[in-house]
XYZ file of C-alpha atoms in Angstrom:
665
model
C -112.139 6.328 32.647
C -112.839 2.720 31.840
C -110.177 1.214 29.673
C -111.723 0.079 26.362
C -109.513 -2.244 24.333
C -109.607 -1.742 20.556
C -112.611 0.504 20.819
C -112.588 1.167 17.080
C -113.502 -2.466 16.481
C -116.607 -2.133 18.624
C -119.885 -0.426 18.040
C -120.733 3.043 19.259
C -120.978 3.748 22.963
C -124.467 4.489 24.245
C -125.545 5.788 27.604
C -127.439 4.195 30.429
C -131.052 5.147 30.796
C -131.760 8.144 32.966
C -133.736 5.921 35.291
C -130.808 3.602 35.939
C -128.425 6.493 36.512
C -130.854 8.185 38.888
C -131.387 4.943 40.775
C -127.678 4.404 41.308
C -127.218 7.981 42.447
C -129.666 7.516 45.313
C -127.195 5.436 47.304
C -123.903 7.305 47.182
C -123.635 8.667 50.716
C -121.253 5.985 52.005
C -119.709 4.773 48.768
C -116.250 5.085 47.290
C -116.971 6.690 43.965
C -113.853 8.842 43.846
C -110.738 6.825 44.408
C -107.316 8.032 45.393
C -104.552 7.371 42.918
C -102.624 4.259 43.919
C -99.459 2.505 42.786
C -101.476 0.064 40.689
C -103.819 2.649 39.179
C -102.079 2.651 35.800
C -102.669 6.382 35.542
C -106.412 6.115 36.153
C -107.138 8.104 39.302
C -110.854 8.623 38.762
C -113.095 5.673 37.947
C -116.661 5.854 36.700
C -119.049 3.631 38.613
C -121.782 3.682 35.984
C -120.096 2.736 32.718
C -121.768 2.248 29.399
C -122.097 -0.780 27.202
C -121.784 -0.420 23.447
C -125.010 -0.399 21.529
C -126.408 0.794 18.197
C -129.995 0.163 19.023
C -130.377 0.255 22.785
C -132.627 3.294 22.709
C -135.266 1.922 20.394
C -138.111 4.107 19.234
C -141.742 3.342 19.755
C -142.205 2.911 16.018
C -141.849 -0.769 16.790
C -144.791 -2.804 18.008
C -144.995 -3.269 21.804
C -146.212 -6.831 21.315
C -143.312 -9.020 22.431
C -144.490 -11.766 20.090
C -144.269 -9.489 17.065
C -141.207 -9.791 14.840
C -140.747 -6.038 14.841
C -140.982 -5.770 18.632
C -137.890 -4.089 20.119
C -137.554 -7.093 22.396
C -136.960 -9.302 19.358
C -134.264 -7.156 17.778
C -130.726 -8.548 17.571
C -128.455 -7.871 20.528
C -125.096 -6.211 20.090
C -122.087 -8.318 21.073
C -118.809 -7.538 22.830
C -115.892 -9.959 22.624
C -113.371 -10.653 25.391
C -110.790 -13.235 26.160
C -112.357 -13.723 29.588
C -115.838 -12.727 30.790
C -116.392 -12.857 34.561
C -119.913 -12.908 35.999
C -119.914 -11.403 39.478
C -117.851 -8.654 41.086
C -117.202 -10.333 44.428
C -113.942 -11.625 45.947
C -113.638 -14.605 43.579
C -114.391 -12.722 40.357
C -112.262 -9.716 41.220
C -109.324 -11.878 42.282
C -109.502 -13.797 39.013
C -109.534 -10.556 37.023
C -106.606 -9.097 38.960
C -104.508 -12.237 38.579
C -105.236 -12.408 34.836
C -103.943 -8.866 34.407
C -100.935 -9.518 36.627
C -100.030 -12.463 34.401
C -100.624 -10.381 31.275
C -98.054 -7.927 32.560
C -95.599 -10.609 33.718
C -95.768 -12.812 30.619
C -96.180 -10.137 27.956
C -99.336 -11.532 26.321
C -102.364 -9.430 27.208
C -105.830 -10.901 27.700
C -108.910 -8.681 27.643
C -111.048 -9.143 30.757
C -114.428 -7.792 31.794
C -116.612 -8.207 34.880
C -120.399 -7.974 34.970
C -121.837 -6.970 38.349
C -125.599 -6.819 38.922
C -125.302 -4.417 41.861
C -125.359 -0.683 41.205
C -121.667 -0.601 42.137
C -119.036 -3.127 43.099
C -119.661 -4.191 46.697
C -123.298 -3.134 46.889
C -124.521 -6.754 46.969
C -121.670 -8.123 49.107
C -122.480 -9.268 52.649
C -120.413 -11.382 54.998
C -119.595 -11.696 58.715
C -116.561 -11.029 58.350
C -113.530 -12.271 60.225
C -111.096 -12.453 57.350
C -108.232 -14.895 56.831
C -105.771 -12.867 54.694
C -103.546 -15.644 53.362
C -105.145 -15.882 49.912
C -105.332 -12.105 49.496
C -101.709 -11.647 50.529
C -100.642 -14.314 48.048
C -102.596 -12.556 45.283
C -101.234 -9.108 46.104
C -97.664 -10.372 46.424
C -97.527 -10.226 42.612
C -98.109 -6.453 42.598
C -95.191 -4.056 42.358
C -95.625 -2.960 45.985
C -95.743 -6.561 47.228
C -99.204 -6.099 48.751
C -97.934 -6.456 52.318
C -99.578 -3.184 53.352
C -103.073 -4.037 52.132
C -104.680 -2.969 55.412
C -103.313 0.550 55.036
C -104.264 0.614 51.354
C -107.797 -0.519 52.193
C -108.174 2.303 54.689
C -106.723 4.878 52.307
C -109.023 3.734 49.508
C -112.241 3.070 51.419
C -111.851 4.699 54.843
C -112.487 1.230 56.257
C -110.423 -0.482 58.935
C -109.043 -4.004 58.887
C -108.988 -4.555 62.651
C -106.641 -7.309 63.910
C -108.400 -9.902 66.071
C -107.364 -9.306 69.672
C -109.683 -11.590 71.654
C -111.548 -14.745 70.623
C -114.461 -16.202 72.611
C -116.857 -19.072 71.918
C -119.940 -19.219 74.148
C -122.893 -21.511 74.692
C -125.919 -19.380 75.549
C -128.778 -20.586 77.729
C -132.430 -19.596 77.555
C -132.310 -18.348 81.144
C -129.721 -15.695 80.239
C -126.610 -17.548 81.246
C -123.564 -18.390 79.139
C -120.635 -20.779 79.256
C -117.344 -20.217 77.460
C -115.681 -23.138 75.726
C -111.906 -22.968 76.313
C -110.062 -22.125 73.114
C -107.792 -25.144 73.569
C -110.835 -27.403 73.047
C -111.951 -25.679 69.870
C -110.958 -26.886 66.396
C -107.817 -25.138 65.189
C -109.784 -23.863 62.204
C -111.848 -21.750 64.622
C -108.796 -19.954 65.993
C -108.476 -16.427 64.631
C -104.862 -15.509 65.357
C -103.596 -13.358 62.496
C -107.078 -12.684 61.116
C -108.834 -9.344 60.665
C -112.330 -7.969 61.147
C -113.316 -6.228 57.920
C -116.212 -5.080 55.773
C -116.238 -7.429 52.790
C -118.277 -4.955 50.726
C -115.502 -2.388 51.274
C -112.805 -4.933 50.422
C -114.637 -5.662 47.168
C -114.634 -1.954 46.298
C -110.912 -1.812 47.012
C -110.263 -4.815 44.766
C -112.523 -3.289 42.122
C -110.371 -0.163 42.124
C -107.278 -2.310 41.762
C -108.755 -4.368 38.929
C -109.782 -1.310 36.922
C -106.375 0.212 37.460
C -104.852 -2.892 35.902
C -107.087 -2.601 32.838
C -110.117 -4.737 33.691
C -113.412 -3.411 32.328
C -116.064 -3.522 35.064
C -119.745 -2.988 34.299
C -121.757 -2.544 37.511
C -125.500 -2.187 37.164
C -125.731 -4.872 34.453
C -127.197 -8.248 35.363
C -126.247 -11.441 33.527
C -129.657 -12.839 32.661
C -128.942 -15.606 30.182
C -126.138 -18.085 29.575
C -125.223 -18.266 25.885
C -124.379 -21.691 24.498
C -122.899 -22.958 21.262
C -125.336 -24.089 18.581
C -124.957 -27.703 19.647
C -125.362 -26.725 23.345
C -122.096 -28.426 24.294
C -120.148 -25.333 25.353
C -120.663 -21.911 26.925
C -120.027 -18.866 24.715
C -120.741 -16.119 27.264
C -123.728 -14.356 28.793
C -126.333 -11.789 27.829
C -127.371 -8.891 30.044
C -131.011 -8.389 30.949
C -133.209 -6.199 28.786
C -134.082 -3.001 30.635
C -137.145 -0.808 30.387
C -139.801 -3.535 30.296
C -143.071 -2.762 32.080
C -144.957 -4.956 34.529
C -147.119 -6.394 31.789
C -144.136 -7.248 29.611
C -144.398 -4.263 27.273
C -141.430 -2.185 26.062
C -141.397 1.242 27.721
C -139.944 4.430 26.276
C -136.750 3.672 28.191
C -136.363 0.178 26.717
C -132.783 -1.012 26.213
C -131.941 -4.324 24.601
C -129.510 -6.524 26.463
C -125.958 -7.004 25.241
C -124.106 -10.247 24.576
C -120.706 -10.553 26.255
C -118.828 -13.340 24.531
C -115.690 -14.854 26.008
C -113.192 -17.516 25.097
C -113.680 -18.463 28.732
C -116.574 -17.399 30.993
C -115.984 -17.523 34.736
C -119.066 -17.687 36.965
C -118.485 -16.056 40.347
C -122.019 -15.064 41.352
C -121.890 -16.241 44.956
C -124.085 -18.879 46.599
C -127.050 -20.017 44.503
C -126.164 -17.817 41.528
C -128.864 -18.063 38.882
C -126.539 -18.554 35.889
C -124.313 -20.939 37.808
C -127.241 -23.080 38.917
C -128.573 -23.292 35.367
C -125.201 -24.555 34.141
C -124.890 -27.048 37.008
C -128.289 -28.413 36.028
C -127.743 -28.373 32.255
C -124.408 -30.184 32.384
C -125.259 -32.367 35.429
C -122.177 -31.060 37.211
C -123.196 -32.388 40.627
C -123.656 -35.891 39.266
C -120.476 -35.596 37.185
C -118.565 -34.531 40.280
C -120.104 -37.232 42.487
C -121.481 -34.502 44.746
C -124.360 -34.446 47.206
C -126.971 -31.724 47.032
C -125.720 -28.407 48.301
C -127.044 -27.278 51.678
C -127.380 -23.679 52.759
C -127.639 -21.413 55.740
C -129.317 -18.018 55.916
C -127.075 -15.340 57.393
C -128.832 -12.266 58.814
C -126.660 -9.332 59.830
C -126.788 -5.872 61.375
C -124.041 -3.285 61.761
C -124.174 -1.033 64.826
C -122.337 2.091 65.882
C -121.722 1.858 69.625
C -120.433 4.235 72.342
C -116.672 4.345 72.749
C -116.853 3.052 76.323
C -118.437 -0.205 75.089
C -116.025 -0.729 72.213
C -113.424 -3.515 72.370
C -111.316 -3.321 69.186
C -110.663 -6.735 67.673
C -113.091 -8.648 69.901
C -114.583 -11.775 68.277
C -117.406 -13.825 69.762
C -119.284 -16.823 68.373
C -122.131 -18.633 70.086
C -124.256 -21.765 70.005
C -127.343 -22.520 72.064
C -130.017 -19.887 72.572
C -132.156 -19.151 70.634
C -131.776 -21.979 68.091
C -130.862 -24.865 70.375
C -132.268 -25.510 73.847
C -130.904 -29.038 74.320
C -127.985 -31.143 73.111
C -130.303 -33.088 70.798
C -131.711 -30.070 68.946
C -131.003 -30.405 65.223
C -131.331 -26.791 64.125
C -127.894 -26.066 62.677
C -126.687 -22.545 63.282
C -125.051 -20.025 65.537
C -124.145 -16.380 65.925
C -121.261 -13.982 65.431
C -120.373 -10.645 66.998
C -117.278 -8.653 66.002
C -115.889 -5.254 67.060
C -114.442 -3.363 64.082
C -112.711 -0.004 64.322
C -113.505 2.791 64.787
C -116.674 1.916 66.790
C -118.665 -0.702 64.877
C -120.192 -3.980 66.012
C -120.963 -6.484 63.269
C -123.471 -9.006 64.561
C -125.578 -11.713 63.039
C -127.208 -15.113 63.171
C -126.795 -17.999 60.716
C -129.624 -20.535 60.525
C -129.168 -23.776 58.594
C -131.990 -24.017 56.075
C -132.389 -27.737 56.690
C -134.504 -26.941 59.765
C -137.767 -28.888 60.113
C -140.170 -26.547 61.941
C -142.124 -24.407 59.435
C -143.012 -21.956 62.215
C -139.368 -21.005 62.778
C -138.707 -17.393 61.734
C -134.955 -16.759 61.247
C -135.346 -12.969 61.370
C -137.270 -13.039 64.652
C -134.827 -15.566 66.106
C -132.078 -13.069 65.319
C -133.964 -10.249 67.001
C -134.546 -12.152 70.219
C -130.901 -13.367 70.220
C -129.884 -9.720 70.678
C -131.815 -9.562 73.970
C -129.555 -12.160 75.620
C -127.320 -10.450 78.233
C -124.135 -11.751 76.567
C -125.174 -9.933 73.364
C -127.186 -6.981 74.617
C -124.277 -5.635 76.649
C -122.306 -5.041 73.427
C -125.084 -3.086 71.721
C -126.593 -0.973 74.504
C -126.493 2.732 73.776
C -125.705 2.073 70.125
C -127.496 2.642 66.828
C -128.190 0.119 64.101
C -126.984 1.620 60.804
C -127.314 -1.252 58.299
C -129.207 -4.499 57.826
C -128.972 -7.314 55.292
C -129.115 -11.042 54.655
C -127.623 -13.615 52.291
C -127.568 -17.399 51.973
C -124.264 -19.220 52.311
C -123.108 -22.697 51.331
C -122.880 -25.279 54.110
C -122.519 -28.553 52.190
C -118.735 -28.319 52.095
C -116.482 -30.924 50.528
C -119.220 -33.434 49.718
C -121.289 -30.874 47.796
C -118.634 -29.598 45.394
C -119.741 -30.105 41.778
C -117.541 -30.673 38.762
C -115.876 -27.274 38.418
C -115.304 -26.986 34.673
C -117.155 -27.367 31.392
C -116.288 -26.409 27.810
C -116.009 -22.639 27.726
C -116.037 -21.900 31.440
C -115.835 -22.756 35.130
C -117.363 -22.140 38.577
C -115.541 -19.995 41.148
C -115.937 -19.201 44.837
C -119.344 -19.710 46.398
C -120.866 -20.466 42.992
C -118.986 -23.745 43.366
C -119.472 -24.022 47.136
C -116.039 -23.150 48.554
C -117.086 -22.192 52.080
C -115.777 -23.746 55.280
C -118.794 -23.790 57.623
C -116.779 -25.047 60.603
C -114.216 -22.284 60.176
C -117.101 -19.818 59.576
C -115.213 -18.387 56.603
C -115.376 -18.516 52.836
C -113.831 -15.322 51.473
C -110.285 -16.699 51.613
C -111.387 -19.809 49.683
C -113.186 -17.645 47.116
C -110.100 -15.498 46.541
C -107.867 -18.542 46.203
C -110.230 -20.188 43.728
C -110.233 -16.977 41.666
C -106.454 -16.875 41.660
C -106.103 -20.531 40.643
C -108.797 -20.146 37.982
C -106.964 -17.164 36.485
C -103.663 -18.993 36.351
C -105.284 -22.004 34.695
C -107.155 -19.883 32.148
C -104.089 -17.816 31.323
C -102.003 -20.943 30.763
C -104.665 -22.230 28.403
C -105.323 -19.071 26.388
C -101.821 -17.590 26.280
C -99.826 -20.729 25.488
C -98.988 -22.417 22.225
C -98.167 -21.305 18.721
C -99.543 -17.913 17.678
C -101.227 -17.523 21.097
C -100.895 -13.746 21.083
C -102.394 -13.419 17.608
C -105.481 -15.328 18.791
C -106.244 -13.088 21.763
C -109.200 -10.731 21.667
C -106.909 -8.139 23.220
C -104.972 -8.281 19.955
C -107.677 -8.857 17.330
C -110.765 -7.335 18.953
C -112.898 -10.422 18.376
C -113.046 -14.146 18.967
C -111.920 -16.307 16.064
C -115.091 -17.889 14.679
C -113.169 -21.119 14.087
C -112.017 -21.399 17.695
C -113.675 -24.148 19.723
C -114.193 -23.374 23.445
C -111.944 -25.543 25.571
C -112.514 -27.054 28.985
C -109.715 -25.883 31.273
C -109.457 -28.975 33.468
C -106.208 -27.688 34.997
C -108.332 -25.502 37.266
C -110.045 -28.455 38.936
C -106.799 -30.378 39.176
C -105.035 -27.437 40.838
C -107.908 -26.815 43.239
C -107.840 -30.444 44.365
C -104.156 -30.008 45.263
C -104.706 -26.695 47.081
C -105.116 -25.906 50.756
C -108.779 -25.085 50.016
C -109.562 -28.768 49.473
C -107.392 -29.726 52.443
C -109.427 -27.407 54.679
C -112.768 -28.652 53.445
C -111.812 -32.324 53.532
C -110.703 -32.069 57.156
C -114.252 -31.142 58.255
C -116.127 -32.949 55.477
C -118.504 -34.886 57.755
C -119.166 -32.243 60.407
C -122.292 -30.620 58.962
C -123.943 -33.997 58.551
C -123.027 -34.902 62.132
C -125.029 -31.905 63.382
C -127.948 -32.851 61.108
C -127.976 -36.449 62.358
C -127.205 -36.140 66.057
C -128.008 -32.583 67.047
C -125.777 -29.884 68.466
C -124.261 -32.141 71.153
C -123.350 -34.984 68.811
C -122.217 -32.524 66.174
C -119.832 -30.798 68.590
C -118.366 -34.106 69.739
C -117.860 -35.332 66.181
C -116.354 -31.999 65.095
C -113.939 -32.139 68.030
C -112.832 -35.651 67.080
C -112.473 -34.711 63.404
C -110.559 -31.519 64.158
C -108.186 -32.911 66.777
C -107.737 -36.557 65.805
C -108.916 -37.810 62.417
C -108.560 -34.489 60.509
C -110.771 -35.715 57.682
C -108.967 -39.042 57.316
C -111.764 -41.111 58.874
C -112.415 -44.097 56.574
C -116.136 -43.370 56.292
C -118.407 -40.774 54.815
C -121.604 -39.597 56.436
C -123.989 -39.527 53.480
C -126.816 -37.035 53.227
C -129.963 -38.853 54.422
C -132.942 -39.270 52.145
C -135.618 -36.606 52.182
C -139.312 -36.803 52.974
C -139.871 -39.017 49.934
C -138.098 -42.354 50.039
C -135.244 -42.629 47.608
C -134.981 -38.901 46.951
C -131.843 -37.048 47.912
C -132.423 -34.630 50.759
C -132.665 -30.923 50.002
C -133.261 -28.074 52.429
C -136.745 -27.688 50.982
C -137.635 -31.309 51.700
C -136.381 -31.009 55.273
C -139.446 -28.920 56.184
C -142.098 -30.994 57.945
C -145.873 -30.428 58.046
C -147.126 -27.758 60.438
C -149.342 -30.262 62.268
C -146.212 -31.699 63.895
C -145.321 -28.393 65.587
C -146.751 -25.550 67.642
C -146.598 -21.904 66.480
C -143.736 -19.928 68.041
C -144.706 -16.850 70.062
C -142.024 -14.234 69.375
C -141.769 -11.060 71.501
C -142.775 -7.760 69.929
C -139.868 -5.503 68.865
C -139.026 -2.595 71.148
C -137.624 -0.298 68.428
C -134.388 0.134 70.397
C -132.646 -3.224 70.526
C -135.056 -5.158 68.324
C -136.855 -3.996 65.192
C -139.770 -4.924 63.007
C -138.751 -6.272 59.631
C -139.871 -3.397 57.397
C -138.085 -0.825 59.582
C -134.870 -2.808 59.304
C -135.362 -3.358 55.597
C -134.994 0.384 55.045
C -131.449 0.097 56.410
C -130.530 -2.195 53.511
C -131.153 0.596 50.965
C -133.099 -1.862 48.811
C -134.589 -0.443 45.625
C -136.276 -1.921 42.563
C -138.200 -0.139 39.862
C -141.830 -1.033 40.557
C -142.719 -1.007 36.870
C -140.910 -4.159 35.771
C -141.865 -7.840 35.606
C -141.342 -9.673 38.867
C -137.996 -11.438 39.013
C -139.543 -13.937 41.438
C -141.613 -16.291 39.340
C -143.721 -19.275 40.275
C -142.627 -22.249 38.195
C -145.625 -23.080 35.974
C -145.472 -26.788 36.723
C -145.553 -26.028 40.474
C -148.310 -23.401 40.491
C -150.453 -25.700 42.625
C -147.984 -25.567 45.543
C -148.786 -21.994 46.730
C -152.456 -22.596 45.892
C -153.085 -25.801 47.805
C -149.981 -26.976 49.680
C -147.713 -24.327 51.193
C -150.346 -22.648 53.368
C -152.533 -25.679 53.941
C -149.795 -28.176 54.816
C -146.820 -26.100 55.951
C -148.557 -22.981 57.343
C -146.907 -20.672 54.781
C -143.223 -20.957 55.767
C -142.250 -18.404 53.065
C -143.976 -15.721 55.120
C -141.439 -16.426 57.894
C -138.135 -17.460 56.353
C -137.861 -14.526 53.929
C -135.753 -11.823 55.654
C -137.300 -9.066 53.519
C -141.043 -9.655 53.828
C -141.422 -10.526 50.147
C -144.034 -13.263 50.594
C -147.379 -13.029 52.360
C -150.790 -14.621 52.071
C -153.805 -12.304 51.802
C -157.181 -14.039 51.927
C -155.284 -17.315 51.453
C -153.728 -16.106 48.209
C -150.006 -15.613 47.778
C -148.783 -12.028 47.302
C -145.186 -11.491 46.118
C -143.695 -8.114 47.080
C -140.718 -8.423 44.737
C -139.650 -4.815 45.302
C -138.589 -5.780 48.861
C -136.141 -8.467 47.690
C -132.592 -8.203 49.082
C -131.273 -10.953 46.780
C -130.547 -13.401 49.604
C -131.779 -16.332 47.385
C -133.430 -18.063 50.368
C -136.762 -18.467 48.590
C -135.198 -20.465 45.745
C -133.959 -22.953 48.353
C -136.513 -23.273 51.157
C -139.848 -22.968 49.317
C -141.945 -26.153 49.432
C -140.821 -28.117 46.368
C -138.640 -25.079 45.445
C -141.572 -23.565 43.563
C -139.912 -20.158 43.006
C -137.641 -19.457 40.048
C -135.255 -16.687 41.166
C -134.125 -14.629 38.180
C -132.256 -11.335 38.073
C -134.208 -8.060 38.069
C -133.041 -5.031 36.115
C -129.372 -4.342 36.782
C -128.652 -2.026 39.683
C -131.701 -3.139 41.652
C -131.552 -4.749 45.067
C -129.719 -3.800 48.256
C -127.154 -1.035 48.469
C -124.769 -2.376 51.105
C -122.019 0.007 52.160
C -120.379 -1.431 55.294
C -121.414 -5.085 55.113
């Protein structure tokens, strides 16, 4: 059962709508809904994956007017509120690590803080996608505070999730040629950050489920299936008070249906945003408080990672094999400026995790990342690993590539940015999970020191009183940023701070040379910074959207037709993501009113409709020269909010529980 602190002080518990419960139940075949009892389970051996939020008036009757503008409309009724010491938005590695560390400190120090996590996926892990060769140092540090010391996390992960953490046994880096050849770069010439000794091949979605089990066992309240839709600010707008969940049961036309449920306010003394790359709440806060300018940061840059998981015959399986590539299909010469490459990992018992990452600062509007990925699999150096196998899952997600130069100011009154919401990914190392976990751990320690220190600290906690003191002013926990700047996370990112820009300026050849010099000689201490060049408009800072050039400068790309065996059409693969959205809800992909002219007169006419190619879920298409948005296909990759001409799409959260249902990603 979920642990509810001081339940008597809260309003009555309601139930989720039947529709939401039914939706979540559709994707349980590979999930970990029944957990084994573990040493940190605190007596809770069975955990509910669809909890309830308190509410007096969630199930509102149709006696109210359906007109949203009417005062008696159910959509205008007051929202119930829940108070916590710490509210965490996002149930990924960063958010879960922060929650776990907060509860570890509560146990160690004797002052308890109440902690909750909001997760928009139907269950923890269902929206998590990553490569993933995993550096365990941050996780091992976090788990070292548990009673069992955490040194057997690989065994615990398997016991909990039936998922292997396979030690890396062989590491290869290839340059692929269009003719089918390949050349291996000797490991001694590669940056040390690319070496994978001591790392593991894992499913990050399974690791998240394992950490979710641990967090709940320690007393964290986790609410999967509830999307944070709105950031709540103080009356003077100077601090963050918490978040509100999205109203559910609203029809396509904006009317309240019979299943309407009002959103709930989750108020925290501190709110930690750990939504992943391009999180909607995080981006709104970065914009509102000018955190990039305050932090002296460049615009963030992104890559689109597209991934498949295959089951392969035993005779083709090489446990622990890791392979990365450059060259075909994204680069055909040393001067090509398309930033990206591929990964292919062999995870026990017989899985191959393979994918392609394409930097979204590419110029050619005809480039189709999904189709590039499909034809990459036909290269002999890739095809040989997949032959005779079966693709069992597909997905995609954007990732941060800006690195050190793109990190915003991390804190603001009432909260902070964690993990990929802040941009803690090392693109050269091709890893970010370890940085996310470490940022969550450091954030938790900073928040705990702030909230549990000083005179009468325990009497002020929500864990003790059940509510936030109305006289308390949200603080800005600057210790978090200070500690991060002293951590190995910043050391890692600073060492390769100019490498992404080197690829953008000088192509794959120049980028490799510069990265080699930075990794082996200067190690980030070069006395210069490669600034992000201006975009298509003079004086404007470059964004991935502005990197796209007019279609007249390029020729359409003729991609081979899928064969249904090694390569697949997009809609067939999309089924493997388990994506689901209720059709009868307003689209969560909205054209910004002030940019409505872009899809009408610019995107198709000038750029040949790049959104019909870069979206890895087939959401956008033009029919009779008019844009059609198939929002129900969306896999929450966030690419459209980045690469659209002039960024004309506003990506907002759909009803909680919607989206992909990743199981082994």
